[in-house]
Amino acid sequence: MKCTVFVPSHITGFFEIVEHHNPLIKGSRGAGVTLNRGVISQVNVTDGNGEIIIKTNGSNYPLEGSVSYKTLDLLRKQFPEEIRWDEKKITIHHQTQVPIEAGFGVSAGSALGTSMSLSKLLKLPLTYNQAAAVAHRAEVELNTGLGDVMGAVMGGFPIRLEPGAPGFGKADRLLDDKVTVKGYEKDFKDINFEDIKYKSIGKDGGELYVISKSLGTIETSSVLKSPEMTRRVNKVARELLGKLISSPQISNFMDLSLEFAQKTGLIDEEVMEIVEVMKEETIGASMAMLGKTAFSISQTPDSSVEGVMVAKVDSCGCRFF
Amino acid sequence: MKCTVFVPSHITGFFEIVEHHNPLIKGSRGAGVTLNRGVISQVNVTDGNGEIIIKTNGSNYPLEGSVSYKTLDLLRKQFPEEIRWDEKKITIHHQTQVPIEAGFGVSAGSALGTSMSLSKLLKLPLTYNQAAAVAHRAEVELNTGLGDVMGAVMGGFPIRLEPGAPGFGKADRLLDDKVTVKGYEKDFKDINFEDIKYKSIGKDGGELYVISKSLGTIETSSVLKSPEMTRRVNKVARELLGKLISSPQISNFMDLSLEFAQKTGLIDEEVMEIVEVMKEETIGASMAMLGKTAFSISQTPDSSVEGVMVAKVDSCGCRFF
């Protein structure tokens, strides 16, 4: 038995770290954007002797320290009796469509792909949020992320109002994740509703692009573990969420993100140079948190920056396919 | 300026009414399913003299008592200064892809189509949930629905854990809204991930059908206003949600829905006859709350019942397109 899950990439624009002894409540507040590229996980469960194989882009990685293995292990501990784990062979293949350790939430994608797939294939008694919460917990316990699981579940432009796993935290979205309407160029009076009556409603109907350029990697856990950085991040972040809620527009989200990147000192000169070029050409640009990556939201896929990755905004969130 | 919104139809399987003086907190707990058919709303805002035109399937209806007008009116009262309402002409066209007053949540679709479109076109300072909350409030104040707005926002098989508008209530989903994987018939080892790397992730990837047959209409408000019916509904519903959470499977959801329909006495003989035929052929069948409609969840689109409507499960929720 196998299944495939797509988890959109989630880029955080700004965030506030919220500590809690319960990993399901610990997390971050903040805002971000999800992409129609991310992590595709194909998971296969067959009869076996407890073998576990985890591959990312075709390569094996050590199980220890891997967020996928951590997720699997949490499920195993949560359901020790219900499933005969030692009589299964579990194979997890992740394919990443975005750079790793560059602020695209690949670890959240891997964790969610694992928890959603295994919950479904093993028929675990978990709801959508309960399965996603296991992925959040794995992220928090390994310090690989604090809000990407919630973001990837929401889709669009997630606003994380209260920290925690899906079902524990609280999230909303910017309304305007699709700016233009496609394919209805005719005059309003001439619209024949029959034309669209049975049309498949595509998730890509909108035309809003996320243009990004990655210059290298930052290990999220190295930043999340530093108390000094936590203090600085939280001091800057505290008022940004309120500012976004009172004017929940994409341009404002991007302005606040750049303010965050600069005031925390997380953005370096190299990334800032690209951000400045992107800013001129788009709705707004900043640095992906946490990665050595410049990103922008644009109404066109064009960019004068060389070697960019162009994606669309995802508006649906983590899903099977 | 115009835009188009698709709101999936939401069928409730069972529900508990929760009273509250605040219409944003008042609502229902319960569970249901969303369809890839629903209400498509096209809204147009131009310069004018305060004209408001609302059409459903091409016909004009009186504004008073219409949930679309109520929604518009709530927005107008919430933003009396920000928008020059008397200098606009607002045209709202709803096209319904499902029967009206038959338990498919058409009123929620109309309200959401109105609030989402106007919030976006008029650039109101509202988030996704805040705009949706206006639709919920309109529904509650007109007694046209208590949980369909939350359901339509969630997509999939929504579980409404706590009553209220999006952002106020609390909801989850059944995990397995897609049962099979489509288009990956090849042996697992032979999967070339490159094949799917840039594939558009369709919302219709799964193959789970909602087969329904409507025999007539029930006016939701007539049922929601009766204190005797409220008591009966709530007495039966109270324990069903807990039973669903402890075994969150589609088959269980459908069994509990039928238990609800029978114990409340809401299902009549005519609908029950069809439900019995559907039950034999599908994962489960019951009556749409509140409509004279039999519905079932099935892994095939086939049915021996004549004149059924066949839809797929929507897994994305209310969205622009």
XYZ file of C-alpha atoms in Angstrom:
642
model
C 0.000 0.000 0.000
C 1.315 3.385 -0.929
C 0.251 6.981 -1.191
C 1.609 10.329 -2.286
C 1.382 13.662 -0.490
C 2.204 17.139 -1.755
C 3.236 19.701 0.848
C 3.646 23.269 -0.398
C 6.834 25.082 0.464
C 6.271 27.702 3.176
C 8.466 30.788 3.326
C 8.284 32.806 6.544
C 8.524 36.584 6.197
C 8.674 37.440 9.902
C 8.224 35.478 13.117
C 8.145 35.602 16.905
C 9.338 32.574 18.882
C 6.996 31.384 21.640
C 8.469 28.958 24.161
C 6.354 26.349 25.920
C 7.156 23.068 27.639
C 4.482 21.374 25.507
C 5.859 20.950 21.953
C 2.313 21.042 20.565
C 1.841 24.552 21.951
C 5.408 25.778 21.438
C 5.915 27.428 18.069
C 5.893 30.814 16.443
C 3.612 33.650 15.469
C 4.213 35.326 12.144
C 3.336 35.465 8.478
C 4.492 33.845 5.265
C 3.587 32.558 1.830
C 3.140 29.063 0.397
C 4.319 27.937 -3.043
C 2.955 25.507 -5.625
C 6.300 23.750 -5.313
C 7.353 21.922 -2.207
C 7.986 18.356 -1.104
C 6.342 15.342 -2.721
C 6.469 12.281 -0.489
C 5.673 8.805 -1.659
C 5.294 6.330 1.162
C 5.005 2.578 0.820
C 4.025 0.123 3.557
C 4.390 -3.618 2.951
C 4.891 -6.755 5.036
C 8.417 -6.889 6.420
C 10.600 -7.139 9.497
C 10.559 -3.571 10.781
C 12.760 -2.159 8.008
C 12.649 1.616 7.560
C 14.096 3.260 4.455
C 14.043 7.038 4.080
C 15.357 8.718 0.938
C 15.454 12.352 -0.121
C 15.959 12.966 -3.839
C 17.094 9.372 -4.218
C 19.802 9.414 -1.531
C 19.747 7.630 1.812
C 20.318 9.685 4.935
C 21.033 8.482 8.491
C 17.761 7.888 10.327
C 18.908 9.544 13.548
C 18.345 13.293 13.408
C 16.083 13.007 10.370
C 12.750 14.765 10.828
C 10.978 12.039 8.846
C 12.324 9.350 11.150
C 11.449 11.446 14.193
C 7.881 11.750 12.888
C 7.640 8.017 12.268
C 9.065 7.344 15.717
C 6.486 9.615 17.378
C 3.685 7.735 15.608
C 5.230 4.427 16.673
C 5.293 5.556 20.297
C 1.738 6.910 20.092
C 0.379 3.626 18.692
C 2.629 0.880 20.086
C -0.091 -1.772 20.249
C -2.412 -0.879 17.381
C 0.194 -1.460 14.674
C 2.642 -4.389 14.379
C 5.550 -2.128 13.494
C 8.058 -4.999 13.524
C 6.081 -6.788 10.827
C 6.098 -3.862 8.397
C 8.540 -2.507 5.883
C 8.186 1.266 5.523
C 9.743 3.122 2.599
C 9.574 6.921 2.450
C 10.748 8.767 -0.667
C 10.844 12.560 -0.575
C 11.344 14.579 -3.729
C 12.106 18.241 -3.091
C 11.106 20.863 -5.649
C 12.770 23.686 -3.698
C 16.259 24.167 -2.199
C 17.043 22.481 1.138
C 18.059 24.503 4.237
C 17.282 27.692 2.363
C 14.096 28.818 4.139
C 11.524 26.874 2.108
C 10.278 24.645 4.912
C 11.546 21.382 3.425
C 11.800 19.802 6.864
C 8.134 20.585 7.556
C 7.258 19.148 4.156
C 9.138 15.943 4.921
C 7.561 15.649 8.364
C 4.041 16.308 7.056
C 4.488 13.943 4.120
C 5.511 11.253 6.584
C 2.778 11.802 9.173
C -0.061 12.229 6.673
C 0.943 9.211 4.600
C 1.550 6.841 7.495
C -1.645 7.914 9.267
C -3.608 7.134 6.145
C -1.853 3.935 5.088
C -1.875 2.435 8.586
C -5.448 3.681 9.163
C -4.424 5.359 12.402
C -7.336 6.949 14.301
C -6.143 10.492 13.582
C -7.883 13.475 12.038
C -6.136 15.770 9.543
C -5.001 18.181 12.271
C -3.990 15.392 14.637
C -1.770 13.843 11.966
C -0.290 17.257 11.140
C 0.348 17.888 14.841
C 2.750 14.931 14.941
C 4.796 16.622 12.204
C 4.836 19.892 14.160
C 6.016 18.077 17.272
C 8.848 16.404 15.359
C 9.937 19.801 14.012
C 9.877 21.439 17.436
C 11.722 18.606 19.169
C 14.496 18.683 16.546
C 14.552 22.504 16.341
C 14.109 22.308 12.567
C 11.089 24.619 12.474
C 8.414 26.313 14.576
C 5.653 27.390 12.231
C 6.130 25.808 8.811
C 3.800 22.876 9.498
C 0.933 25.241 10.306
C 1.820 27.365 7.284
C 1.937 24.413 4.893
C -1.445 23.176 6.129
C -3.083 26.579 5.552
C -1.912 27.415 2.025
C -2.077 30.926 0.571
C -0.456 33.598 2.724
C -0.694 32.091 6.230
C -0.889 34.392 9.237
C 0.047 32.478 12.380
C -1.844 34.235 15.159
C -1.099 31.838 17.991
C 1.774 29.354 18.142
C 1.434 25.610 18.048
C 0.504 22.620 15.969
C -2.597 22.520 13.754
C -5.502 22.066 16.183
C -3.543 23.816 18.955
C -2.324 27.070 17.416
C -4.473 29.539 15.536
C -4.025 30.746 11.985
C -5.681 32.893 9.348
C -4.746 33.938 5.813
C -4.434 37.088 3.800
C -7.566 37.313 1.697
C -5.995 38.308 -1.566
C -3.837 35.353 -2.436
C -5.203 35.538 -5.950
C -5.019 39.001 -7.411
C -6.358 38.641 -10.909
C -9.000 36.532 -12.561
C -7.857 34.429 -15.467
C -9.784 33.448 -18.539
C -12.745 35.775 -18.153
C -11.714 38.592 -20.405
C -15.154 38.957 -21.926
C -17.387 41.837 -20.931
C -19.247 41.081 -17.723
C -22.687 41.150 -19.363
C -21.610 38.598 -21.920
C -20.415 36.022 -19.440
C -22.165 32.759 -20.070
C -22.174 31.039 -16.728
C -22.718 27.733 -18.518
C -19.140 28.053 -19.768
C -17.769 27.713 -16.294
C -20.520 25.657 -14.732
C -18.659 22.382 -14.807
C -15.187 23.733 -15.269
C -12.599 22.218 -12.996
C -11.703 24.870 -10.459
C -7.933 24.940 -10.679
C -5.763 25.862 -7.773
C -3.572 27.821 -10.176
C -6.319 30.146 -11.359
C -4.628 33.161 -9.862
C -1.582 34.821 -11.248
C 0.620 35.696 -8.352
C 4.239 34.584 -8.402
C 6.865 33.920 -5.780
C 10.247 34.713 -7.296
C 13.226 33.602 -5.228
C 16.966 33.233 -5.377
C 18.962 31.132 -2.928
C 22.610 31.885 -2.235
C 23.290 29.156 0.281
C 22.107 27.416 3.401
C 21.461 28.319 7.032
C 20.810 25.556 9.529
C 17.551 26.595 11.196
C 18.378 24.832 14.457
C 21.583 26.863 14.880
C 19.530 30.066 14.950
C 16.568 28.729 16.933
C 18.869 27.499 19.719
C 20.528 30.868 20.392
C 18.919 32.732 23.342
C 20.463 36.023 22.212
C 18.947 35.686 18.728
C 15.572 34.693 20.211
C 15.527 37.898 22.252
C 16.416 40.045 19.264
C 13.911 38.349 16.939
C 11.075 38.626 19.443
C 11.760 42.251 20.253
C 11.433 43.190 16.588
C 8.592 40.798 15.745
C 6.249 41.685 18.586
C 4.454 44.593 16.937
C 4.627 43.428 13.309
C 1.739 40.953 13.522
C -0.642 43.631 14.812
C 0.442 45.933 11.995
C -0.312 43.205 9.449
C -3.758 42.457 10.895
C -4.777 46.100 10.785
C -3.761 46.303 7.121
C -3.814 42.747 5.777
C -2.422 43.392 2.293
C 0.367 41.549 0.498
C 2.386 44.734 -0.004
C 2.215 45.446 3.722
C 3.221 41.855 4.528
C 6.309 42.234 2.362
C 7.207 45.647 3.824
C 6.942 44.263 7.363
C 9.032 41.249 6.374
C 11.833 43.471 5.105
C 11.611 45.609 8.249
C 12.015 42.400 10.270
C 14.968 41.156 8.206
C 16.798 44.443 8.588
C 16.055 45.234 12.237
C 17.000 41.735 13.424
C 20.184 41.867 11.379
C 19.371 38.458 9.916
C 19.746 39.718 6.348
C 23.297 40.111 5.045
C 24.604 42.416 2.323
C 24.658 39.769 -0.356
C 20.965 38.892 0.061
C 20.057 42.568 0.533
C 21.538 43.445 -2.843
C 19.187 41.019 -4.586
C 16.235 42.085 -2.449
C 16.779 45.674 -3.561
C 16.626 44.721 -7.234
C 13.562 42.521 -6.698
C 11.801 45.203 -4.679
C 11.848 47.565 -7.659
C 10.199 45.010 -9.927
C 7.593 43.386 -7.668
C 4.967 43.926 -4.957
C 7.725 43.525 -2.370
C 10.836 41.531 -1.479
C 12.664 40.298 1.609
C 14.685 37.394 2.983
C 13.222 33.918 3.561
C 13.307 33.061 7.276
C 15.530 31.143 7.809
C 17.625 30.786 4.682
C 20.184 32.648 2.639
C 17.386 33.343 0.156
C 15.832 36.478 -1.323
C 12.139 36.179 -2.221
C 9.518 38.450 -3.711
C 5.810 38.426 -4.564
C 5.079 39.506 -8.100
C 2.230 39.823 -10.576
C 4.516 38.678 -13.389
C 6.973 35.768 -13.616
C 9.690 38.052 -15.006
C 12.805 39.110 -13.134
C 16.033 40.857 -14.047
C 17.836 38.781 -11.409
C 19.557 35.806 -12.999
C 18.938 32.219 -11.974
C 15.759 32.817 -9.994
C 13.178 30.161 -9.164
C 9.658 31.152 -10.212
C 6.693 29.511 -8.473
C 3.045 30.411 -8.029
C 1.255 30.926 -4.750
C -0.393 27.725 -3.529
C -3.890 28.288 -2.240
C -4.847 24.895 -0.935
C -2.309 23.561 1.567
C -0.948 20.066 2.216
C -2.899 17.363 0.354
C -2.901 13.836 -0.993
C -2.743 13.289 -4.727
C -13.612 45.672 -11.229
C -14.893 42.167 -10.859
C -13.920 38.833 -9.430
C -15.198 35.288 -9.239
C -15.388 33.014 -6.211
C -16.119 29.303 -6.031
C -17.654 28.017 -2.808
C -17.987 24.242 -2.506
C -21.336 22.833 -1.512
C -21.320 21.603 2.102
C -23.623 18.778 3.153
C -24.050 18.298 6.895
C -24.367 14.706 8.128
C -25.162 15.467 11.761
C -25.170 18.601 13.904
C -25.731 20.067 17.346
C -27.130 23.606 17.662
C -25.226 25.915 20.021
C -27.003 29.108 21.025
C -25.113 32.296 21.869
C -26.066 35.957 21.897
C -23.018 36.708 19.735
C -23.772 35.565 16.150
C -20.052 35.032 15.536
C -19.947 32.435 18.317
C -23.419 30.978 17.778
C -23.427 28.064 15.362
C -23.260 24.312 15.315
C -20.957 21.407 16.005
C -21.064 18.487 13.626
C -19.593 16.863 10.554
C -20.137 16.956 6.820
C -18.635 16.728 3.364
C -17.826 19.327 0.696
C -18.380 18.874 -3.045
C -16.530 20.054 -6.139
C -19.821 21.662 -7.147
C -21.297 24.578 -5.302
C -21.966 28.250 -5.902
C -19.972 30.378 -8.322
C -20.361 34.080 -7.629
C -19.255 36.789 -9.987
C -19.249 40.217 -8.430
C -18.772 43.497 -10.245
C -18.167 46.898 -8.663
C -18.293 50.032 -10.811
C -19.016 53.727 -10.335
C -22.714 54.303 -9.744
C -25.360 55.728 -7.450
C -25.670 53.023 -4.819
C -27.430 50.495 -7.070
C -27.388 46.890 -5.881
C -28.363 44.052 -8.212
C -28.383 40.473 -6.965
C -29.223 37.591 -9.290
C -29.277 33.848 -8.746
C -29.192 31.729 -11.897
C -30.115 34.784 -13.922
C -33.220 35.780 -11.946
C -33.651 38.781 -9.694
C -34.813 38.193 -6.135
C -36.056 40.739 -3.577
C -33.109 42.151 -1.637
C -34.830 41.957 1.744
C -34.391 38.513 3.258
C -31.648 37.595 0.793
C -28.502 36.305 2.491
C -26.329 38.022 -0.129
C -27.935 41.373 0.591
C -27.658 40.763 4.334
C -23.936 40.076 3.880
C -23.464 43.219 1.813
C -25.415 45.214 4.379
C -23.227 43.933 7.242
C -20.108 45.006 5.334
C -21.684 48.396 4.655
C -22.388 48.882 8.358
C -18.898 47.693 9.325
C -17.208 50.144 6.937
C -19.556 53.136 6.668
C -16.807 55.708 6.165
C -14.079 53.788 4.357
C -16.178 53.107 1.246
C -18.425 55.539 -0.620
C -21.241 53.031 -0.963
C -23.607 55.548 -2.551
C -21.139 56.121 -5.381
C -20.867 52.446 -6.336
C -22.910 50.082 -8.421
C -22.642 46.525 -7.109
C -23.760 43.565 -9.208
C -23.707 40.062 -7.734
C -24.416 37.047 -9.942
C -24.664 33.635 -8.308
C -24.712 30.473 -10.372
C -25.694 27.383 -8.398
C -24.378 23.982 -9.432
C -26.450 22.159 -6.800
C -30.153 22.218 -5.840
C -31.415 25.111 -3.681
C -33.000 24.517 -0.234
C -32.039 20.872 -0.453
C -29.241 20.703 2.128
C -26.299 21.718 -0.075
C -25.448 24.954 1.716
C -26.341 27.253 -1.179
C -27.097 30.121 1.199
C -23.630 29.825 2.750
C -22.148 29.749 -0.751
C -24.012 32.907 -1.708
C -23.013 34.666 1.508
C -19.351 33.649 1.198
C -19.232 34.557 -2.487
C -20.542 37.992 -1.569
C -18.289 38.667 1.423
C -15.098 37.340 -0.162
C -15.633 39.191 -3.442
C -16.627 42.519 -1.934
C -13.805 42.397 0.627
C -11.328 41.885 -2.166
C -12.765 44.295 -4.738
C -13.268 47.102 -2.221
C -9.888 46.338 -0.590
C -11.496 46.127 2.827
C -8.997 45.580 5.673
C -10.186 42.016 6.307
C -8.322 38.736 6.452
C -9.710 35.547 4.887
C -11.372 34.449 8.143
C -12.662 37.929 8.933
C -14.352 38.147 5.529
C -15.791 34.645 5.967
C -17.058 35.586 9.432
C -19.335 38.228 7.895
C -20.958 35.481 5.810
C -21.443 33.318 8.916
C -23.046 36.218 10.748
C -25.469 36.847 7.864
C -26.441 33.158 7.895
C -27.012 33.098 11.654
C -29.009 36.327 11.714
C -31.304 35.063 8.946
C -31.475 31.506 10.348
C -30.402 30.128 6.964
C -27.494 28.095 8.334
C -25.273 27.537 11.357
C -22.199 25.674 10.167
C -22.051 25.677 6.375
C -19.757 28.709 6.157
C -17.147 27.000 8.334
C -17.599 23.776 6.369
C -17.214 25.464 2.985
C -14.045 27.223 4.135
C -12.454 23.957 5.305
C -13.058 21.685 2.308
C -12.786 17.896 2.484
C -14.831 16.307 5.261
C -15.123 19.140 7.808
C -15.519 18.313 11.487
C -16.890 21.314 13.343
C -15.546 20.949 16.873
C -16.664 24.275 18.290
C -19.427 26.492 16.909
C -18.936 29.866 15.327
C -17.562 31.751 12.378
C -14.135 31.033 10.873
C -11.660 32.562 13.330
C -14.115 32.051 16.215
C -15.187 28.413 15.983
C -12.844 25.462 15.694
C -12.746 22.876 12.941
C -10.754 19.889 11.759
C -11.128 17.431 8.869
C -11.211 13.723 8.337
C -7.791 12.754 7.070
C -8.840 10.433 4.307
C -10.718 12.673 1.948
C -8.817 11.078 -0.892
C -8.889 7.320 -0.805
C -6.985 6.260 -3.884
C -4.044 7.602 -5.815
C -4.645 8.305 -9.474
C -2.231 8.040 -12.338
C 0.557 6.189 -10.572
C -0.211 2.661 -11.599
C 3.410 1.801 -12.233
C 5.325 -0.349 -9.782
C 6.687 1.700 -6.906
C 10.340 1.088 -7.786
C 9.794 2.344 -11.304
C 8.301 5.677 -10.320
C 10.247 8.451 -11.946
C 9.793 11.397 -9.658
C 10.745 13.681 -12.532
C 7.398 12.769 -14.099
C 5.506 14.464 -11.339
C 8.044 17.061 -10.328
C 6.348 19.939 -12.074
C 2.948 18.402 -12.480
C 0.076 20.620 -11.487
C -1.310 19.206 -8.275
C -4.984 18.924 -9.093
C -7.646 19.208 -6.485
C -9.454 16.326 -8.166
C -6.622 13.837 -7.778
C -8.652 11.636 -5.484
C -11.472 9.431 -6.555
C -14.148 9.753 -3.953
C -17.660 10.611 -5.056
C -20.655 12.208 -3.419
C -23.776 10.730 -5.004
C -27.008 12.492 -4.104
C -30.654 12.623 -5.013
C -32.954 15.482 -4.028
C -36.691 14.955 -3.702
C -37.671 18.457 -2.699
C -36.954 21.375 -0.430
C -36.960 22.094 3.299
C -36.624 25.667 4.491
C -33.719 25.540 6.944
C -35.011 28.463 8.992
C -38.315 26.679 9.686
C -36.420 23.869 11.415
C -33.779 26.017 13.120
C -36.455 28.209 14.718
C -38.332 25.366 16.448
C -37.300 24.953 20.120
C -38.748 21.438 20.227
C -36.668 20.349 17.221
C -33.565 22.001 18.695
C -33.972 19.934 21.863
C -34.430 16.712 19.930
C -31.516 17.378 17.560
C -29.147 18.272 20.383
C -30.088 15.284 22.510
C -29.196 12.920 19.674
C -26.171 14.845 18.394
C -24.370 15.312 21.690
C -22.426 12.046 21.730
C -21.954 11.590 17.978
C -19.048 14.028 17.612
C -17.012 12.219 20.274
C -17.692 8.924 18.534
C -16.442 10.360 15.250
C -13.257 11.770 16.798
C -12.363 8.451 18.384
C -12.762 6.707 15.026
C -12.368 9.386 12.356
C -13.180 7.299 9.281
C -15.573 8.124 6.442
C -17.597 4.949 6.989
C -18.071 5.860 10.644
C -19.061 9.420 9.712
C -21.755 8.058 7.416
C -23.001 5.539 9.995
C -23.281 8.278 12.626
C -25.069 10.529 10.134
C -27.700 7.878 9.474
C -28.077 7.256 13.204
C -28.690 10.996 13.609
C -31.213 11.155 10.754
C -33.207 8.259 12.162
C -33.107 9.093 15.877
C -34.108 12.731 15.322
C -36.910 11.640 13.027
C -35.740 14.161 10.429
C -35.571 11.516 7.710
C -38.863 10.485 6.115
C -39.792 7.209 4.430
C -39.297 8.504 0.923
C -35.695 9.600 1.544
C -35.008 6.493 3.647
C -35.947 4.235 0.746
C -33.260 5.799 -1.435
C -30.737 5.824 1.411
C -31.223 2.083 1.824
C -30.437 1.423 -1.833
C -27.419 3.764 -1.768
C -26.114 2.222 1.450
C -25.758 -1.164 -0.238
C -23.660 0.280 -3.055
C -21.408 2.787 -1.277
C -19.287 3.522 1.806
C -22.413 4.869 3.485
C -25.555 6.942 2.944
C -27.823 9.273 4.890
C -29.939 12.406 4.571
C -28.471 15.861 3.882
C -29.135 18.182 6.834
C -31.341 20.073 6.142
C -32.869 19.016 2.851
C -35.121 16.381 1.384
C -31.978 14.819 -0.087
C -30.327 11.411 0.151
C -26.531 11.445 -0.163
C -23.781 8.855 -0.117
C -19.986 8.658 -0.281
C -18.718 6.231 -2.868
C -15.519 5.017 -4.477
C -17.263 4.802 -7.850
C -19.550 7.262 -9.675
C -22.074 4.507 -10.415
C -25.494 4.213 -8.815
C -28.586 2.126 -9.438
C -30.724 5.043 -8.243
C -32.052 7.023 -11.191
C -31.471 10.739 -11.666
C -28.687 11.132 -9.116
C -26.181 13.988 -9.054
C -22.583 12.776 -9.000
C -19.887 15.100 -7.630
C -16.392 14.603 -6.259
C -15.186 15.563 -2.821
C -13.648 19.038 -2.783
C -10.433 19.187 -0.818
C -9.583 22.852 -0.900
C -12.451 25.007 0.361
C -13.768 28.402 -0.744
C -11.449 30.164 -3.201
C -11.084 32.809 -5.881
C -10.584 31.750 -9.463
